[in-house]
Structures are given as C-alpha cells and as structure tokens.
XYZ file of N, CA and C in Angstrom:
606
model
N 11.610 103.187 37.436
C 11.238 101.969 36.718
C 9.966 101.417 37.326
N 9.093 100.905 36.415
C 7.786 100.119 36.893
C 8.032 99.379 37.292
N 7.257 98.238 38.207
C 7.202 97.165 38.802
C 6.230 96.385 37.831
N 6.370 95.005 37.345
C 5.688 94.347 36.611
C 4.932 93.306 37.861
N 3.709 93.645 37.859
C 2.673 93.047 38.930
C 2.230 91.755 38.641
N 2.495 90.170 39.147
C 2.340 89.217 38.972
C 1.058 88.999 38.633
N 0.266 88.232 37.420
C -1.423 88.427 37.679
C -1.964 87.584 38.919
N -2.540 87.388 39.151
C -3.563 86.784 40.209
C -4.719 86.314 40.216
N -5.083 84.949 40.824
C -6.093 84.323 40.830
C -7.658 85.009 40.801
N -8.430 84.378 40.413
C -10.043 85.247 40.975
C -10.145 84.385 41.587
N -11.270 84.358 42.751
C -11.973 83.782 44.026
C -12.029 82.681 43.168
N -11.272 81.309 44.244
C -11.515 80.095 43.979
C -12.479 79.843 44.898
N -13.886 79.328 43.971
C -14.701 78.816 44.388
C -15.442 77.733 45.491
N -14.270 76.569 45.248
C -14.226 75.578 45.871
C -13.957 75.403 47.849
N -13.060 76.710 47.992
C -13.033 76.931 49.133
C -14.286 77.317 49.896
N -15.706 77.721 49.478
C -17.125 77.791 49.671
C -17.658 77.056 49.738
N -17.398 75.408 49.056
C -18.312 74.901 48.637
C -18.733 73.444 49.958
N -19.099 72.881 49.961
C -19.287 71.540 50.470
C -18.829 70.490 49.281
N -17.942 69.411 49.769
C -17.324 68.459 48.546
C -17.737 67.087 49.208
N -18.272 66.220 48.522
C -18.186 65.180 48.415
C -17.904 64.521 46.988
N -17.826 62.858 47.472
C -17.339 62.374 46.096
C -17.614 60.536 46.238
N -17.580 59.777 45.397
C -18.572 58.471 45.417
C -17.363 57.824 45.786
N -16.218 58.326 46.072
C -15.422 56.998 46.549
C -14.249 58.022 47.002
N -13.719 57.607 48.494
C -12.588 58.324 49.133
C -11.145 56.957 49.541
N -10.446 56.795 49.111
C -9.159 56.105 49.672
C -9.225 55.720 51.335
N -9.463 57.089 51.734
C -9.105 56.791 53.385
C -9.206 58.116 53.893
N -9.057 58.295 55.081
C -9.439 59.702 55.909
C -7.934 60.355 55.788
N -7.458 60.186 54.793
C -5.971 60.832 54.268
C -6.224 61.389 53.030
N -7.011 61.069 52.924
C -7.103 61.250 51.343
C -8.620 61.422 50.565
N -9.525 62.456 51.339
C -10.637 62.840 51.442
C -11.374 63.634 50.275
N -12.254 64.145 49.760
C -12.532 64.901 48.460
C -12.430 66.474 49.033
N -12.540 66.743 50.493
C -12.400 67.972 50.542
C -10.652 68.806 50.650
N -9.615 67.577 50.547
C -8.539 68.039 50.551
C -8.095 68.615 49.004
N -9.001 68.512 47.867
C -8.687 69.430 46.618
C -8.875 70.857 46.916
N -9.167 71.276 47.748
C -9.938 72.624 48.137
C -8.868 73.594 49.077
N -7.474 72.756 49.271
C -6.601 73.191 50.601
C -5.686 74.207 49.977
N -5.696 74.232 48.889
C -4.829 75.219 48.370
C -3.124 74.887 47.979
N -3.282 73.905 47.802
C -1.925 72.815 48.230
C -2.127 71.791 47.282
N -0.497 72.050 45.868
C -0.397 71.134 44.932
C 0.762 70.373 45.338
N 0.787 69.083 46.088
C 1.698 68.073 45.882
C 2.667 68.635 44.620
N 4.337 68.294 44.711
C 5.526 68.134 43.777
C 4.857 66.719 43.222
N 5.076 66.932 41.901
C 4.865 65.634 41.039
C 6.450 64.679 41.622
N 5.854 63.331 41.798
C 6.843 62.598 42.122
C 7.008 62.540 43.171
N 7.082 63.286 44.631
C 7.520 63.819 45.801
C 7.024 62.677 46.560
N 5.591 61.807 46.709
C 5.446 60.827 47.271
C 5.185 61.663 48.886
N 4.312 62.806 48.717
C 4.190 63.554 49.754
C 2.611 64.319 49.887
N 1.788 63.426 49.125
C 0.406 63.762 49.561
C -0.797 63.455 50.441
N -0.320 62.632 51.408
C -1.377 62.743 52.575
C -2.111 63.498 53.113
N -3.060 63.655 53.042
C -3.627 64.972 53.469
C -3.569 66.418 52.634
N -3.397 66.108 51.736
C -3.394 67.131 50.801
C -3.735 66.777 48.734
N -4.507 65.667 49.122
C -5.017 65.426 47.590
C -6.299 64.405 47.788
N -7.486 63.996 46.738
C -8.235 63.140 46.850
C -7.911 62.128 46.058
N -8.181 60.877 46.438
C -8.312 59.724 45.677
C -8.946 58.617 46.070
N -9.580 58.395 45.013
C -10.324 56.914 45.159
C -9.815 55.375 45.380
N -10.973 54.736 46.002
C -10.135 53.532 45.850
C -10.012 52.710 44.730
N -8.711 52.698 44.499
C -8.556 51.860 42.846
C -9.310 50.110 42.528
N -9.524 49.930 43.803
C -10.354 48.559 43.660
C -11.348 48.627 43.149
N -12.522 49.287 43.433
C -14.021 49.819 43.277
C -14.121 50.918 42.270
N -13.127 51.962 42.294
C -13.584 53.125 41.406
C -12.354 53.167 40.442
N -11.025 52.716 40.061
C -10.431 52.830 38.761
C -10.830 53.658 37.543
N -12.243 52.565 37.503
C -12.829 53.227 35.899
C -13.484 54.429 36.008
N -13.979 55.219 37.430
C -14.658 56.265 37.216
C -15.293 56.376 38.631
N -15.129 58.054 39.080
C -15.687 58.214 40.002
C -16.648 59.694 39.792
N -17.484 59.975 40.941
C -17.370 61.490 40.791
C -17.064 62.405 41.709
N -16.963 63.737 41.628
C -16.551 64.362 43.022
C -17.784 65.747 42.738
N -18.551 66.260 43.781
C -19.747 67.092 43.402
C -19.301 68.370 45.215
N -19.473 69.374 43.789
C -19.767 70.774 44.973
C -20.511 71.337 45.228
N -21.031 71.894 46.337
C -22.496 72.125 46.501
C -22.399 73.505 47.200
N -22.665 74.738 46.692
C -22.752 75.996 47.680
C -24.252 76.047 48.489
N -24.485 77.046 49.421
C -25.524 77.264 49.595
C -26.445 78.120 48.840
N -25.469 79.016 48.706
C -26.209 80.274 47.513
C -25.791 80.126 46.502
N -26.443 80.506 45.051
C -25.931 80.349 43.869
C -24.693 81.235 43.684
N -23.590 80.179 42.677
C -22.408 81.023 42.317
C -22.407 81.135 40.488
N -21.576 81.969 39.973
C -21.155 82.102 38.465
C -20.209 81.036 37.923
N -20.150 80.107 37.603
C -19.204 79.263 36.992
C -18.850 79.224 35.824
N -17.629 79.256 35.882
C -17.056 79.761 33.994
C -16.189 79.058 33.329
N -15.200 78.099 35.054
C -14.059 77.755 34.267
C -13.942 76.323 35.763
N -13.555 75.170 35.872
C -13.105 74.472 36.418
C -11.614 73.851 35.935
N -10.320 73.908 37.118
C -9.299 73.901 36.707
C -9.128 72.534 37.411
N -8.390 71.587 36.883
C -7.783 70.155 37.337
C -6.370 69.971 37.465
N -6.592 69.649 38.711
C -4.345 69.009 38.891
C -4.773 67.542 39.198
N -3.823 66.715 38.191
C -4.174 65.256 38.097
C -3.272 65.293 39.755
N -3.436 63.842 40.257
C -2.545 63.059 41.355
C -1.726 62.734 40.464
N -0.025 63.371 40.971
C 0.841 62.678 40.276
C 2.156 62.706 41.562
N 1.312 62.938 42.530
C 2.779 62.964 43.556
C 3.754 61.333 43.602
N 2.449 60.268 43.439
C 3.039 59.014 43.275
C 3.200 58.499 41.664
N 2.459 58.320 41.157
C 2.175 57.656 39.691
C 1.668 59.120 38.800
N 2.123 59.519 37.756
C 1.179 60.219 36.680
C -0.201 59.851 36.323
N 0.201 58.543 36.475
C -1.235 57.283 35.666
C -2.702 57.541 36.863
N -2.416 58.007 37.661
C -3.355 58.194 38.842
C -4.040 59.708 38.097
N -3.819 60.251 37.401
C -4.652 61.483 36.988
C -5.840 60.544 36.075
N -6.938 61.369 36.360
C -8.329 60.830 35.419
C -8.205 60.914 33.763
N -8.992 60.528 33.093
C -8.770 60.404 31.696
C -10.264 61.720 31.163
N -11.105 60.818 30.537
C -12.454 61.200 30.112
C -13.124 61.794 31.235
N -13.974 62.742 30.973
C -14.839 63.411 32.326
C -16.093 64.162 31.254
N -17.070 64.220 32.561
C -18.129 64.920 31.911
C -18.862 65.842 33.079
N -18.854 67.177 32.976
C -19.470 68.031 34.161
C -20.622 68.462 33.649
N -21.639 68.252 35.192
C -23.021 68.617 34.831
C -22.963 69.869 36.058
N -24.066 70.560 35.643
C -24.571 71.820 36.259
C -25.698 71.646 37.257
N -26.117 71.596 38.486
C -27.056 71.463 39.304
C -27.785 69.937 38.841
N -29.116 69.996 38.307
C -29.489 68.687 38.237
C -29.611 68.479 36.667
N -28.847 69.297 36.063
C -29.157 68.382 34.352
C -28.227 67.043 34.143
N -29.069 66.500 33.309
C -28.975 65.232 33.065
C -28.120 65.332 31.801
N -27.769 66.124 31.001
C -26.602 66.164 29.877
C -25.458 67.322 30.403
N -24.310 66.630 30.243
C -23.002 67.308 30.577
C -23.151 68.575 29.793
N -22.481 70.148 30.707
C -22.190 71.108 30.248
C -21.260 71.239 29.654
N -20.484 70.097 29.474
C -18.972 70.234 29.019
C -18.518 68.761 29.590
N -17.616 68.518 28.029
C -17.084 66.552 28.329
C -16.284 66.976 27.630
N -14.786 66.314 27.792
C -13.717 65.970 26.820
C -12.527 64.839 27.797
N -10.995 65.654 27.741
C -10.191 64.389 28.008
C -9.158 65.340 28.622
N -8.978 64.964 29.629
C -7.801 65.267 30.646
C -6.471 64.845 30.048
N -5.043 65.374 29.977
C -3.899 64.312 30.065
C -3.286 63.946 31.162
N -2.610 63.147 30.977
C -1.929 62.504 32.163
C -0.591 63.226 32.551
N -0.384 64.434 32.649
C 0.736 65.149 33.556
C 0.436 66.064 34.789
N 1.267 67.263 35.111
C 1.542 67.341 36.412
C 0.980 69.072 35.926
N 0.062 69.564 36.889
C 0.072 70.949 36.068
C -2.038 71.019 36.108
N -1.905 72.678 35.674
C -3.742 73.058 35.629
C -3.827 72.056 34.236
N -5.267 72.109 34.086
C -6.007 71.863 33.349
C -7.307 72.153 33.001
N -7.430 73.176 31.955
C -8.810 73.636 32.272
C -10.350 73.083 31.793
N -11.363 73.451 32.305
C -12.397 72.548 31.743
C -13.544 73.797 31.686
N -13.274 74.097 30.528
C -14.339 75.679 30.436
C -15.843 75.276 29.588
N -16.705 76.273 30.584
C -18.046 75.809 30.483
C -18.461 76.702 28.910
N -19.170 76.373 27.995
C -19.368 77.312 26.876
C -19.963 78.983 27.157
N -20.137 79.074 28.214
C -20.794 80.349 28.497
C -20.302 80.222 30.002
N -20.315 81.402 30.858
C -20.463 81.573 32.519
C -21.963 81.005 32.700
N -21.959 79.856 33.978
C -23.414 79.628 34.098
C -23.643 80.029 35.568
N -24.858 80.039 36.313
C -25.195 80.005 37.726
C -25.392 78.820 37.964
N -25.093 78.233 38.903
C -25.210 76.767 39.971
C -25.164 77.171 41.184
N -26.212 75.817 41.989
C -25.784 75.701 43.144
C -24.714 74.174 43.786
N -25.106 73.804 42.512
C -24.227 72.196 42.170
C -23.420 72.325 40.908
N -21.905 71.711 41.162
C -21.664 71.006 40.270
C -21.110 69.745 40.896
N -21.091 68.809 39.565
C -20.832 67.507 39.389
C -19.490 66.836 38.704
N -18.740 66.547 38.958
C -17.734 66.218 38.118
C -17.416 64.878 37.911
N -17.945 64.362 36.321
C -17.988 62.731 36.451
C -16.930 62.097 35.561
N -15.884 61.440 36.203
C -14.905 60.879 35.348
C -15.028 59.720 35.366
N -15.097 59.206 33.869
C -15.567 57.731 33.330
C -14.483 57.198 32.407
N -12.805 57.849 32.729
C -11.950 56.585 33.057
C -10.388 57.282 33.647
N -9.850 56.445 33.475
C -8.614 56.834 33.738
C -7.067 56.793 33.213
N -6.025 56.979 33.662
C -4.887 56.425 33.043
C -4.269 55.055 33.755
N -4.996 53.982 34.882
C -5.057 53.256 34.911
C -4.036 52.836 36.358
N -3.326 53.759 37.223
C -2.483 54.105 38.107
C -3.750 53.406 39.240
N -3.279 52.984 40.765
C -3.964 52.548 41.801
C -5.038 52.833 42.336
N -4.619 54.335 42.296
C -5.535 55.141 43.117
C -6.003 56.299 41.508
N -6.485 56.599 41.350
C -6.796 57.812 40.321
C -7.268 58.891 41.557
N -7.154 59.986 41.221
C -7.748 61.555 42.147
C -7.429 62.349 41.555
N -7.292 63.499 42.510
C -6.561 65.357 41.878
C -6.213 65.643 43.415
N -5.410 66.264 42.831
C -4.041 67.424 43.947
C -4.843 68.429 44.115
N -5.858 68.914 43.245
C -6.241 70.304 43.403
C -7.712 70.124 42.300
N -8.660 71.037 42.913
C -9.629 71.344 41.413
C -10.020 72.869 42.176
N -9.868 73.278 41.271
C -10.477 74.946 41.190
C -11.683 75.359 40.520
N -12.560 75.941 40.888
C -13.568 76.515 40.310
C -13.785 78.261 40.021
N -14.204 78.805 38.996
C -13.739 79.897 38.662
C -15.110 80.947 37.899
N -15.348 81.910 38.503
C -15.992 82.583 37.498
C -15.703 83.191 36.376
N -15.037 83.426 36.574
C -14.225 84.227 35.241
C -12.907 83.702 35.175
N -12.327 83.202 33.581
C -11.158 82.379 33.575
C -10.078 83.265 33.684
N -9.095 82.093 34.755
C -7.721 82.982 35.530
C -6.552 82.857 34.353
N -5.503 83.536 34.608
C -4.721 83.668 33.339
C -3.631 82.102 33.244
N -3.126 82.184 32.665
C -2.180 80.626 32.464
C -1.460 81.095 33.317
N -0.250 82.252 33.894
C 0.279 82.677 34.523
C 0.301 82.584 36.262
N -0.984 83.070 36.588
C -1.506 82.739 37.947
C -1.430 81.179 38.122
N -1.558 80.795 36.991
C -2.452 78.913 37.365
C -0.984 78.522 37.794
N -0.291 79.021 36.804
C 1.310 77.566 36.560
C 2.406 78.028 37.879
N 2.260 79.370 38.619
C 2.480 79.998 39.516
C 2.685 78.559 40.865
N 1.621 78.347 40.937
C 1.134 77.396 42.252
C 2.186 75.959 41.909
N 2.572 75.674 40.580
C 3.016 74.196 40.766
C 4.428 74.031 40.504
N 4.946 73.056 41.328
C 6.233 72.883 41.577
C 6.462 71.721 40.304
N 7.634 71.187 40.244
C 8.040 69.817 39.357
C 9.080 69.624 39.699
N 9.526 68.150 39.829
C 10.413 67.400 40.041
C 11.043 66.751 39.100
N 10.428 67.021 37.872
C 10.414 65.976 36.784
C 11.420 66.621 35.602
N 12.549 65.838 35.313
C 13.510 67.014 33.985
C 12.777 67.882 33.393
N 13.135 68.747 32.508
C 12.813 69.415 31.536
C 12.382 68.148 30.614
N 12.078 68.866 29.144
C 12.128 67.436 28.042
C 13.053 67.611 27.313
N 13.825 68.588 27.576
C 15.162 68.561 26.646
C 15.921 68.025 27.626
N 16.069 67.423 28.571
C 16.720 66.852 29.543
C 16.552 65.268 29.549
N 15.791 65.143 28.920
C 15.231 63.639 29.505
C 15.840 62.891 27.825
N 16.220 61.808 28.101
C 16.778 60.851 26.926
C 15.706 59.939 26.462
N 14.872 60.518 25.007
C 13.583 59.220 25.187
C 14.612 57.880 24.409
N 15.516 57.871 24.387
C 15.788 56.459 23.865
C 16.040 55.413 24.676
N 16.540 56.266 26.224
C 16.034 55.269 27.435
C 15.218 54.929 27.507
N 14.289 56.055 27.731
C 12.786 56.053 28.340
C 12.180 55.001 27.426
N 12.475 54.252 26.167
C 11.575 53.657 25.300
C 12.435 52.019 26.029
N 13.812 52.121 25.959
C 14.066 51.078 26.801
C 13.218 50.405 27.793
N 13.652 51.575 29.080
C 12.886 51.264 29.923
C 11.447 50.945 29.962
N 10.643 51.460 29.205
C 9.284 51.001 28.678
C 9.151 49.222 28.231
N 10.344 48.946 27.057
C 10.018 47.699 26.887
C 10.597 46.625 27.792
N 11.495 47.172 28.279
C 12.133 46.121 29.588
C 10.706 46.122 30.734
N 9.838 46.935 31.175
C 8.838 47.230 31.976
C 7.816 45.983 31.084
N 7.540 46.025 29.870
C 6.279 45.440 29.159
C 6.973 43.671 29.539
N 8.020 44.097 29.293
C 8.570 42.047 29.321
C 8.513 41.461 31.114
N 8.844 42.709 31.411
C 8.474 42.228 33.061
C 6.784 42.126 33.588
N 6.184 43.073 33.142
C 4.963 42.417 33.656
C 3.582 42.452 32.947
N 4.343 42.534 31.304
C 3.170 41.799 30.271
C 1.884 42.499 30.191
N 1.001 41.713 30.077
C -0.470 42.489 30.414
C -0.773 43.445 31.077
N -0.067 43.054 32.387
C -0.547 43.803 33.289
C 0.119 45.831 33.255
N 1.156 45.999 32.375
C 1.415 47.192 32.018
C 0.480 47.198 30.607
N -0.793 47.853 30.676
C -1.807 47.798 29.703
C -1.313 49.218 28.689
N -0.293 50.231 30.024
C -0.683 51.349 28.637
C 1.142 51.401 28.312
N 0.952 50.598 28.241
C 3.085 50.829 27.343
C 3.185 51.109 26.318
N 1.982 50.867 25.130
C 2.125 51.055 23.728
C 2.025 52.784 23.954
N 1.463 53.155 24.740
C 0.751 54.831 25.066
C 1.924 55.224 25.006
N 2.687 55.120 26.267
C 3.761 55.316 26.129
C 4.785 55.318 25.794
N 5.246 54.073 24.739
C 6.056 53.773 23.976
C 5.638 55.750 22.733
C-alpha cells in the first residue's frame, strides 16, 4: 500500500526578512513575533510572545507592518492569521499591500474576522525587496494584530496552511445561534454604543 504524503509548505519568506511595524503593544508583543512559526489556539488567551499587536489607543483604525530582505525575493502570495487568541475582533479588517516603493497597492480587499490562513494573492509573482502591509481598519477588538503572516512565492496548498492551526472554538453545527443572538442582545443592552458591531453580529 502507498503512503499518502502530507503536502508541504514552500519557503516562508518572512523568516528572512527584517519586520517592523508603526505601532507595537509592548516588548511581548513585537512585529517580529509573526515570523516564529507559532499560531496561538483561538481563544487560549496564550499569546505573549508569540503574536503582534498594536496599541489599540493610537492604532485601532490602522496600522502597518513592512518586510524588508536584503536581496530581492519572488512574492506571489501573503498569508494572514488574524489575533484571535483573546478577542476575534482583534483581527484587521480592510488592508492594502504595496511592493517596494509604489505608491498604489498591489493588491487591497478585506480580511474576515476568524481564526485560520487567509490569503492575499498578488495578480502575478512579483520581485521585492520591500513589502508593506497597510491595514486601514479593523473589527474593532483592543489590540488588533496577527498570530502569524506568511509570505510565499509560489501559492501553498489550503492543506499545508490549515495543517498549522489549532481551534478551540465548536464546530458550527455545534454551536446554538439562537443563544448566540441572545447573548448578542443581552451584550447590546449592557453596554449600548459602546458594542458598535452587534448588528454584524446579530
């Protein structure tokens, strides 16, 4: 009998690169800890040192996080794991990635707010020695960041990606939304305004 061979990642990029980013939480919670190879359990309340995030005071609506090699690389595919070890709502919303120094995004659209890859594929493989990754909002959680971002020359299979992440969270045939809508409006009467995305979730 054959052995059915798990697929496997291509060279994540990011482990090469130099990371910075316009706003860091704290020396726990740095832009080069997306790069560790290490996805926080959604929910687990166990990412110190192993995810980035901003500070929700100053950067909420938008931060960026930028990689810089020394030598040029092939870029084809950038993969996103929202922060959801504490809040879901901490994953970014809207984003727009630029390529070295252009001034119009190679690629813009919309992240969702769960636990898991996400890919952000460039229309063609390009060469860089920069990229830029600019997110201009969020789902509205304390801190917004990522557990993980991957960079990719050639796109990895869904298989390899979903491999790496754990969940804590029911199934959805498990979960009762007629609570969950409860609990939503009992949440909106408790703190009003200030739960801005309940209709989202409703």
């Amino acid at each position: 009998a054959s052995e059915t061979k798990s697929p496997s990642l291509p060279e994540n990029l990011t482990a090469k690169a130099r990371i910075t980013a316009s706003s860091e939480y704290s020396p726990k919670y740095q832009a080069k800890f997306v790069a560790d190879g290490v996805i926080p359990d959604d929910g687990g309340k166990q990412d110190l040192g192993h995810a980035w995030c901003v500070n929700g005071n100053t950067h909420r609506a938008g931060a960026e996080i930028t990689f810089a090699w020394d030598q040029p690389v092939t870029v084809a595919e950038v993969v996103y794991y929202g922060r959801t070890a504490w809040f879901v709502e901490e994953c970014w919303k809207d984003y727009q990635l630029f390529v070295d120094d252009a001034s119009t995004p190679a690629a813009t659209g919309r992240l969702e707010m769960l636990h898991g890859p996400q890919r952000v594929k460039l229309p063609a493989p390009m060469t860089a020695r920069r990229l830029r990754l600019k997110f201009t909002s969020s789902y509205g959680g304390p801190n917004p960041g990522a557990s993980e971002i991957q960079i990719f020359a050639t796109s990895p299979p869904d298989a390899a990606l979903y491999r790496l992440v754990k969940t804590n969270r029911p199934p959805v045939d498990e979960a009762d939304p007629a609570a969950l809508r409860a609990l939503i409006r009992e949440l909106q009467l408790i703190h009003g305004v200030k739960y801005a995305t309940a209709a989202d979730h409703l």
